[in-house]
mmCIF file of C-alpha atoms in Angstrom:
data_model
loop_
_atom_site.group_PDB
_atom_site.id
_atom_site.type_symbol
_atom_site.label_atom_id
_atom_site.label_comp_id
_atom_site.label_asym_id
_atom_site.label_seq_id
_atom_site.Cartn_x
_atom_site.Cartn_y
_atom_site.Cartn_z
ATOM 1 C CA MET A 430 112.268 78.340 110.181
ATOM 2 C CA PRO A 431 111.386 77.028 106.746
ATOM 3 C CA ASP A 432 107.656 77.264 107.355
ATOM 4 C CA PHE A 433 107.679 80.999 107.914
ATOM 5 C CA GLU A 434 105.890 83.016 105.267
ATOM 6 C CA PRO A 435 105.203 86.741 105.549
ATOM 7 C CA ASP A 436 101.736 88.155 105.036
ATOM 8 C CA ALA A 437 100.686 87.946 101.380
ATOM 9 C CA ARG A 438 100.551 91.752 101.056
ATOM 10 C CA LEU A 439 104.137 92.078 102.274
ATOM 11 C CA VAL A 440 105.186 89.391 99.822
ATOM 12 C CA ALA A 441 103.400 91.198 97.006
ATOM 13 C CA ASP A 442 105.014 94.571 97.744
ATOM 14 C CA THR A 443 108.575 93.504 98.549
ATOM 15 C CA TYR A 444 111.454 91.332 97.398
ATOM 16 C CA PRO A 445 113.202 88.931 99.766
ATOM 17 C CA ILE A 446 116.851 89.830 100.319
ATOM 18 C CA THR A 447 118.179 87.537 103.035
ATOM 19 C CA GLU A 448 117.589 86.088 106.480
ATOM 20 C CA LEU A 449 118.889 88.008 109.506
ATOM 21 C CA PRO A 450 119.158 86.330 112.924
ATOM 22 C CA LEU A 451 115.573 87.292 113.789
ATOM 23 C CA CYS A 452 114.018 88.839 110.699
ATOM 24 C CA GLN A 453 113.448 88.151 107.087
ATOM 25 C CA LEU A 454 114.944 91.159 105.304
ATOM 26 C CA ARG A 455 112.935 92.403 102.337
ATOM 27 C CA LEU A 456 113.158 95.361 99.952
ATOM 28 C CA MET A 457 110.097 97.437 99.135
ATOM 29 C CA ASP A 458 109.495 97.429 95.369
ATOM 30 C CA ASP A 459 109.675 101.200 95.106
ATOM 31 C CA ALA A 460 112.784 102.613 93.462
ATOM 32 C CA ARG A 461 112.000 106.120 94.764
ATOM 33 C CA PHE A 462 113.262 105.188 98.230
ATOM 34 C CA PRO A 463 115.822 102.672 99.483
ATOM 35 C CA TRP A 464 113.243 101.021 101.725
ATOM 36 C CA LEU A 465 113.886 97.931 103.795
ATOM 37 C CA VAL A 466 111.222 95.892 105.552
ATOM 38 C CA LEU A 467 112.213 93.557 108.378
ATOM 39 C CA VAL A 468 109.770 90.802 109.272
ATOM 40 C CA PRO A 469 110.463 88.844 112.458
ATOM 41 C CA ARG A 470 110.026 85.142 111.774
ATOM 42 C CA ARG A 471 107.279 84.810 114.338
ATOM 43 C CA HIS A 472 103.720 83.803 113.722
ATOM 44 C CA GLU A 473 100.736 85.784 114.943
ATOM 45 C CA VAL A 474 102.676 88.720 116.342
ATOM 46 C CA SER A 475 101.574 92.230 115.476
ATOM 47 C CA GLU A 476 103.050 94.447 118.183
ATOM 48 C CA VAL A 477 106.717 94.820 119.090
ATOM 49 C CA PHE A 478 105.842 94.225 122.737
ATOM 50 C CA GLU A 479 104.400 90.817 121.937
ATOM 51 C CA LEU A 480 107.954 89.634 121.345
ATOM 52 C CA ASP A 481 109.959 88.739 124.438
ATOM 53 C CA GLU A 482 112.395 91.438 125.528
ATOM 54 C CA ARG A 483 115.328 89.696 123.964
ATOM 55 C CA ALA A 484 113.638 89.486 120.578
ATOM 56 C CA GLN A 485 112.502 93.100 120.872
ATOM 57 C CA ARG A 486 116.093 94.177 121.298
ATOM 58 C CA GLN A 487 117.162 92.035 118.394
ATOM 59 C CA LEU A 488 114.430 93.486 116.162
ATOM 60 C CA TRP A 489 115.454 97.090 116.841
ATOM 61 C CA ARG A 490 119.105 96.152 116.572
ATOM 62 C CA GLU A 491 118.632 94.607 113.155
ATOM 63 C CA ALA A 492 116.519 97.497 111.874
ATOM 64 C CA THR A 493 118.914 100.131 113.221
ATOM 65 C CA GLN A 494 122.114 98.484 112.064
ATOM 66 C CA VAL A 495 120.904 97.418 108.646
ATOM 67 C CA GLY A 496 119.290 100.806 108.096
ATOM 68 C CA ARG A 497 122.460 102.588 109.152
ATOM 69 C CA ALA A 498 124.570 100.478 106.831
ATOM 70 C CA LEU A 499 122.380 101.295 103.853
ATOM 71 C CA LEU A 500 122.151 104.973 104.798
ATOM 72 C CA GLU A 501 125.920 105.237 104.908
ATOM 73 C CA ALA A 502 126.502 103.178 101.781
ATOM 74 C CA LEU A 503 124.107 105.335 99.782
ATOM 75 C CA GLU A 504 125.104 108.586 101.489
ATOM 76 C CA GLY A 505 121.509 109.317 102.433
ATOM 77 C CA ASP A 506 120.449 112.207 104.637
ATOM 78 C CA LYS A 507 118.220 110.551 107.258
ATOM 79 C CA LEU A 508 117.125 107.146 108.412
ATOM 80 C CA ASN A 509 113.451 106.585 109.186
ATOM 81 C CA ILE A 510 112.645 103.560 111.356
ATOM 82 C CA ALA A 511 109.045 102.655 112.066
ATOM 83 C CA SER A 512 106.749 99.919 113.252
ATOM 84 C CA LEU A 513 103.275 100.858 112.034
ATOM 85 C CA GLY A 514 101.213 97.870 110.938
ATOM 86 C CA ASN A 515 97.904 99.642 110.493
ATOM 87 C CA VAL A 516 97.289 97.916 107.176
ATOM 88 C CA VAL A 517 99.280 94.679 107.453
ATOM 89 C CA ALA A 518 98.938 93.485 111.030
ATOM 90 C CA GLN A 519 101.843 91.041 110.909
ATOM 91 C CA LEU A 520 104.722 92.670 112.792
ATOM 92 C CA HIS A 521 107.225 94.320 110.490
ATOM 93 C CA VAL A 522 109.587 97.265 110.776
ATOM 94 C CA HIS A 523 110.430 99.762 108.056
ATOM 95 C CA ALA A 524 113.946 101.184 107.690
ATOM 96 C CA VAL A 525 113.941 103.808 104.959
ATOM 97 C CA VAL A 526 116.884 105.830 103.673
ATOM 98 C CA ARG A 527 115.709 109.355 103.026
ATOM 99 C CA ARG A 528 117.196 112.101 100.870
ATOM 100 C CA ARG A 529 116.346 115.767 101.026
ATOM 101 C CA GLU A 530 115.482 115.611 97.360
ATOM 102 C CA ASP A 531 113.437 112.414 97.439
ATOM 103 C CA ALA A 532 109.830 112.224 96.220
ATOM 104 C CA ALA A 533 108.241 112.602 99.665
ATOM 105 C CA TRP A 534 110.732 114.659 101.727
ATOM 106 C CA PRO A 535 110.165 115.751 104.448
ATOM 107 C CA ALA A 536 106.907 113.790 104.707
ATOM 108 C CA PRO A 537 106.930 110.103 105.599
ATOM 109 C CA VAL A 538 106.998 107.658 102.707
ATOM 110 C CA TRP A 539 103.844 105.702 103.548
ATOM 111 C CA GLY A 540 100.955 106.452 101.272
ATOM 112 C CA HIS A 541 102.928 109.024 99.332
ATOM 113 C CA GLY A 542 102.149 108.895 95.615
ATOM 114 C CA ARG A 543 102.570 105.749 93.599
ATOM 115 C CA ALA A 544 105.397 103.242 93.950
ATOM 116 C CA GLU A 545 107.874 103.065 91.080
ATOM 117 C CA PRO A 546 108.811 99.412 90.681
ATOM 118 C CA TYR A 547 112.478 98.528 90.233
ATOM 119 C CA ASP A 548 113.662 97.411 86.836
ATOM 120 C CA PRO A 549 115.588 94.115 86.997
ATOM 121 C CA ASP A 550 119.041 95.690 86.761
ATOM 122 C CA ALA A 551 118.354 98.258 89.454
ATOM 123 C CA LEU A 552 116.884 95.592 91.681
ATOM 124 C CA ALA A 553 119.913 93.362 91.245
ATOM 125 C CA ALA A 554 122.239 96.268 91.982
ATOM 126 C CA MET A 555 120.352 97.247 95.119
ATOM 127 C CA ARG A 556 120.209 93.699 96.375
ATOM 128 C CA ALA A 557 123.954 93.275 95.804
ATOM 129 C CA ARG A 558 124.624 96.536 97.605
ATOM 130 C CA ILE A 559 122.584 95.521 100.620
ATOM 131 C CA LEU A 560 124.182 92.094 100.832
ATOM 132 C CA ALA A 561 127.651 93.628 100.602
ATOM 133 C CA GLU A 562 126.892 95.995 103.458
ATOM 134 C CA LEU A 563 125.458 93.210 105.600
ATOM 135 C CA GLU A 564 128.777 91.405 105.516
ATOM 136 C CA ARG A 565 130.294 94.136 107.652
ATOM 137 C CA LEU A 566 127.670 93.925 110.382
ATOM 138 C CA ASP A 567 127.588 92.016 113.625
ATOM 139 C CA LEU A 568 123.908 91.415 114.186
ATOM 140 C CA GLY A 569 124.312 88.900 116.991
ATOM 141 C CA SER A 570 122.621 85.562 117.041
ATOM 142 C CA GLY A 571 119.032 86.520 117.685
ATOM 143 C CA ASP A 572 117.078 84.422 120.114
ATOM 144 C CA GLN A 573 115.846 81.606 117.991
ATOM 145 C CA GLY A 574 115.610 78.325 119.721
ATOM 146 C CA SER A 575 118.323 79.107 122.236
ATOM 147 C CA GLY A 576 117.650 78.557 125.892
ATOM 148 C CA ASN A 577 120.825 80.426 126.770
ATOM 149 C CA GLN A 578 119.785 83.958 127.516
ATOM 150 C CA GLY A 579 123.400 84.970 127.948
ATOM 151 C CA THR A 580 124.671 84.537 124.414
ATOM 152 C CA GLY A 581 124.551 86.880 121.501
ATOM 153 C CA ASP A 582 123.796 89.829 123.681
ATOM 154 C CA GLN A 583 127.131 91.539 123.955
ATOM 155 C CA ASP A 584 127.557 95.150 123.006
ATOM 156 C CA MET B 1314 120.590 116.854 133.137
ATOM 157 C CA PRO B 1315 119.116 120.231 133.967
ATOM 158 C CA ASP B 1316 120.618 121.902 130.943
ATOM 159 C CA PHE B 1317 118.815 119.691 128.468
ATOM 160 C CA GLU B 1318 116.232 121.462 126.358
ATOM 161 C CA PRO B 1319 114.470 119.872 123.392
ATOM 162 C CA ASP B 1320 114.381 121.538 120.015
ATOM 163 C CA ALA B 1321 112.124 124.604 120.048
ATOM 164 C CA ARG B 1322 109.708 123.046 117.551
ATOM 165 C CA LEU B 1323 109.252 119.989 119.768
ATOM 166 C CA VAL B 1324 108.666 122.263 122.742
ATOM 167 C CA ALA B 1325 106.101 124.248 120.770
ATOM 168 C CA ASP B 1326 104.150 121.176 119.638
ATOM 169 C CA THR B 1327 104.200 119.102 122.827
ATOM 170 C CA TYR B 1328 103.699 119.207 126.588
ATOM 171 C CA PRO B 1329 106.288 117.818 128.992
ATOM 172 C CA ILE B 1330 104.974 114.877 131.009
ATOM 173 C CA THR B 1331 107.906 113.479 132.973
ATOM 174 C CA GLU B 1332 111.504 112.303 132.808
ATOM 175 C CA LEU B 1333 112.178 108.650 131.990
ATOM 176 C CA PRO B 1334 115.607 107.120 132.631
ATOM 177 C CA LEU B 1335 116.866 108.189 129.190
ATOM 178 C CA CYS B 1336 114.184 110.349 127.613
ATOM 179 C CA GLN B 1337 112.082 113.335 128.311
ATOM 180 C CA LEU B 1338 108.512 112.127 127.795
ATOM 181 C CA ARG B 1339 106.232 114.618 126.070
ATOM 182 C CA LEU B 1340 102.659 114.571 124.766
ATOM 183 C CA MET B 1341 101.830 115.899 121.330
ATOM 184 C CA ASP B 1342 99.260 118.668 121.565
ATOM 185 C CA ASP B 1343 96.781 116.914 119.320
ATOM 186 C CA ALA B 1344 93.727 115.450 121.016
ATOM 187 C CA ARG B 1345 92.887 113.384 117.921
ATOM 188 C CA PHE B 1346 95.572 110.853 118.815
ATOM 189 C CA PRO B 1347 97.146 109.751 122.119
ATOM 190 C CA TRP B 1348 100.631 110.626 120.842
ATOM 191 C CA LEU B 1349 103.781 110.412 122.923
ATOM 192 C CA VAL B 1350 107.132 111.853 121.940
ATOM 193 C CA LEU B 1351 110.268 110.575 123.648
ATOM 194 C CA VAL B 1352 113.348 112.789 123.454
ATOM 195 C CA PRO B 1353 116.636 111.288 124.672
ATOM 196 C CA ARG B 1354 118.450 113.802 126.842
ATOM 197 C CA ARG B 1355 121.423 113.911 124.534
ATOM 198 C CA HIS B 1356 122.728 116.895 122.680
ATOM 199 C CA GLU B 1357 123.432 116.884 118.971
ATOM 200 C CA VAL B 1358 122.116 113.420 118.241
ATOM 201 C CA SER B 1359 119.776 112.915 115.315
ATOM 202 C CA GLU B 1360 119.991 109.217 114.473
ATOM 203 C CA VAL B 1361 119.262 106.300 116.782
ATOM 204 C CA PHE B 1362 122.592 104.755 115.838
ATOM 205 C CA GLU B 1363 124.475 107.779 117.124
ATOM 206 C CA LEU B 1364 123.565 106.637 120.632
ATOM 207 C CA ASP B 1365 125.741 103.916 122.128
ATOM 208 C CA GLU B 1366 124.169 100.464 121.973
ATOM 209 C CA ARG B 1367 123.085 100.602 125.579
ATOM 210 C CA ALA B 1368 121.240 103.882 125.078
ATOM 211 C CA GLN B 1369 119.703 102.588 121.849
ATOM 212 C CA ARG B 1370 118.234 99.670 123.732
ATOM 213 C CA GLN B 1371 116.965 101.975 126.455
ATOM 214 C CA LEU B 1372 115.364 104.293 123.910
ATOM 215 C CA TRP B 1373 113.412 101.510 122.205
ATOM 216 C CA ARG B 1374 112.571 99.989 125.573
ATOM 217 C CA GLU B 1375 111.103 103.232 126.840
ATOM 218 C CA ALA B 1376 109.144 103.876 123.650
ATOM 219 C CA THR B 1377 107.817 100.321 123.475
ATOM 220 C CA GLN B 1378 106.886 99.990 127.142
ATOM 221 C CA VAL B 1379 105.363 103.428 127.553
ATOM 222 C CA GLY B 1380 103.514 103.070 124.265
ATOM 223 C CA ARG B 1381 102.206 99.671 125.283
ATOM 224 C CA ALA B 1382 101.020 100.959 128.645
ATOM 225 C CA LEU B 1383 99.066 103.767 127.027
ATOM 226 C CA LEU B 1384 97.680 101.481 124.319
ATOM 227 C CA GLU B 1385 96.371 99.064 126.918
ATOM 228 C CA ALA B 1386 95.088 101.775 129.261
ATOM 229 C CA LEU B 1387 93.121 103.399 126.464
ATOM 230 C CA GLU B 1388 92.155 100.121 124.797
ATOM 231 C CA GLY B 1389 93.597 101.268 121.482
ATOM 232 C CA ASP B 1390 93.858 99.055 118.422
ATOM 233 C CA LYS B 1391 97.486 99.495 117.343
ATOM 234 C CA LEU B 1392 100.716 101.038 118.526
ATOM 235 C CA ASN B 1393 102.806 102.986 116.013
ATOM 236 C CA ILE B 1394 106.456 103.545 116.974
ATOM 237 C CA ALA B 1395 108.692 105.629 114.755
ATOM 238 C CA SER B 1396 111.935 107.557 114.595
ATOM 239 C CA LEU B 1397 111.605 109.915 111.635
ATOM 240 C CA GLY B 1398 113.235 113.304 112.238
ATOM 241 C CA ASN B 1399 112.926 114.656 108.730
ATOM 242 C CA VAL B 1400 111.695 118.013 110.009
ATOM 243 C CA VAL B 1401 113.145 118.240 113.527
ATOM 244 C CA ALA B 1402 116.603 116.725 113.382
ATOM 245 C CA GLN B 1403 116.997 116.264 117.134
ATOM 246 C CA LEU B 1404 116.498 112.587 117.864
ATOM 247 C CA HIS B 1405 113.002 111.787 119.078
ATOM 248 C CA VAL B 1406 110.721 108.766 118.878
ATOM 249 C CA HIS B 1407 106.968 108.820 118.395
ATOM 250 C CA ALA B 1408 104.709 106.298 120.148
ATOM 251 C CA VAL B 1409 101.153 106.766 118.957
ATOM 252 C CA VAL B 1410 98.063 104.884 120.064
ATOM 253 C CA ARG B 1411 95.881 104.281 117.051
ATOM 254 C CA ARG B 1412 92.224 103.453 116.776
ATOM 255 C CA ARG B 1413 90.433 102.063 113.748
ATOM 256 C CA GLU B 1414 88.084 105.012 113.888
ATOM 257 C CA ASP B 1415 90.709 107.729 114.422
ATOM 258 C CA ALA B 1416 91.083 110.703 112.102
ATOM 259 C CA ALA B 1417 93.922 109.239 110.041
ATOM 260 C CA TRP B 1418 93.442 105.451 110.173
ATOM 261 C CA PRO B 1419 94.992 103.488 108.547
ATOM 262 C CA ALA B 1420 97.401 106.204 107.359
ATOM 263 C CA PRO B 1421 100.229 107.406 109.586
ATOM 264 C CA VAL B 1422 99.481 110.439 111.752
ATOM 265 C CA TRP B 1423 102.284 112.686 110.536
ATOM 266 C CA GLY B 1424 101.103 115.475 108.301
ATOM 267 C CA HIS B 1425 97.508 114.325 108.493
ATOM 268 C CA GLY B 1426 95.088 117.251 108.690
ATOM 269 C CA ARG B 1427 95.322 119.828 111.407
ATOM 270 C CA ALA B 1428 96.130 119.167 115.046
ATOM 271 C CA GLU B 1429 93.298 119.648 117.530
ATOM 272 C CA PRO B 1430 94.837 121.135 120.657
ATOM 273 C CA TYR B 1431 93.824 119.716 124.028
ATOM 274 C CA ASP B 1432 91.592 121.760 126.263
ATOM 275 C CA PRO B 1433 93.011 122.123 129.777
ATOM 276 C CA ASP B 1434 90.797 119.479 131.370
ATOM 277 C CA ALA B 1435 91.488 116.897 128.700
ATOM 278 C CA LEU B 1436 95.200 117.619 128.914
ATOM 279 C CA ALA B 1437 95.202 117.213 132.690
ATOM 280 C CA ALA B 1438 93.277 113.948 132.403
ATOM 281 C CA MET B 1439 95.640 112.546 129.779
ATOM 282 C CA ARG B 1440 98.706 113.555 131.758
ATOM 283 C CA ALA B 1441 97.306 111.921 134.894
ATOM 284 C CA ARG B 1442 96.493 108.783 132.943
ATOM 285 C CA ILE B 1443 99.983 108.544 131.519
ATOM 286 C CA LEU B 1444 101.642 109.135 134.880
ATOM 287 C CA ALA B 1445 99.448 106.497 136.517
ATOM 288 C CA GLU B 1446 100.423 103.948 133.872
ATOM 289 C CA LEU B 1447 104.118 104.767 134.209
ATOM 290 C CA GLU B 1448 104.044 103.751 137.854
ATOM 291 C CA ARG B 1449 103.509 100.163 136.819
ATOM 292 C CA LEU B 1450 106.497 100.023 134.488
ATOM 293 C CA ASP B 1451 110.058 98.922 135.067
ATOM 294 C CA LEU B 1452 112.021 101.006 132.619
ATOM 295 C CA GLY B 1453 115.444 100.192 134.031
ATOM 296 C CA SER B 1454 117.978 102.798 134.957
ATOM 297 C CA GLY B 1455 119.065 104.000 131.535
ATOM 298 C CA ASP B 1456 122.736 104.613 131.000
ATOM 299 C CA GLN B 1457 123.186 108.098 132.295
ATOM 300 C CA GLY B 1458 126.512 108.762 133.819
ATOM 301 C CA SER B 1459 127.072 105.182 134.828
ATOM 302 C CA GLY B 1460 130.305 103.485 133.920
ATOM 303 C CA ASN B 1461 128.860 100.162 134.987
ATOM 304 C CA GLN B 1462 127.664 98.498 131.833
ATOM 305 C CA GLY B 1463 126.203 95.664 133.852
ATOM 306 C CA THR B 1464 123.416 97.441 135.696
ATOM 307 C CA GLY B 1465 119.925 98.219 134.623
ATOM 308 C CA ASP B 1466 120.032 95.763 131.791
ATOM 309 C CA GLN B 1467 118.090 92.850 133.136
ATOM 310 C CA ASP B 1468 115.131 91.467 131.286
#
């Protein structure tokens, strides 16, 4: 879907990492928290339930599995997964690795203090880490353009 | 699962509404926000990914569908869905109907100001409203105690 572009505020706050079967995977530019943002490549969708059921499942699957992989790789304490969208209406899901000693714990990360942008080396390291973890995952095939509702849906 | 009891802090902060196929559905005792809490009837689970894939799907399905029903019934502006668990480790998912004029908008609801407990009439009305909306939903059968991975999974 080459014509897909996330909301300008998401683009401004995050770095693109890769394309998952359904979502564009991005990294929030805040080195305080390992904070992923998944943006389904769908136009004019703001609520999870506006996706068809198959895409809903794929969205949660991608957020849960990618979040888990990063949590385990970084030995975090808790995974926070959330679809909020009160500020940026375009549907996106946050998957944030939390640590008991992080800047906001135990509060949620949204609106907490000021973001600390990555320096280039730290950004490159985090991106490489995420991509390495993704190689181990089976995220299925998503539901893009396939009329076959039976594929890509195995447990 | 008669022996299931949510964490004492969840019990203290919420009212039980009903049992869904996977989750106990509860209402946060805060009249500022129509705020559902879904607690999977599973012991010693704190992360979504600790559920099997079938239960994960059921959890998100219940949160999304019940949240949507309440959003539409109350003509809210946005649905927030989140699994956080930084304070209460027992797995639970929030589904919160947001309004552009609510007490926290556009910030998340967690940790925002002080809860305003329901009075008995308002609580009874909200519970009745939720139960009426649930009657319209097809939440599937969940995965409790069934060895048949093929049932209850239709779109």
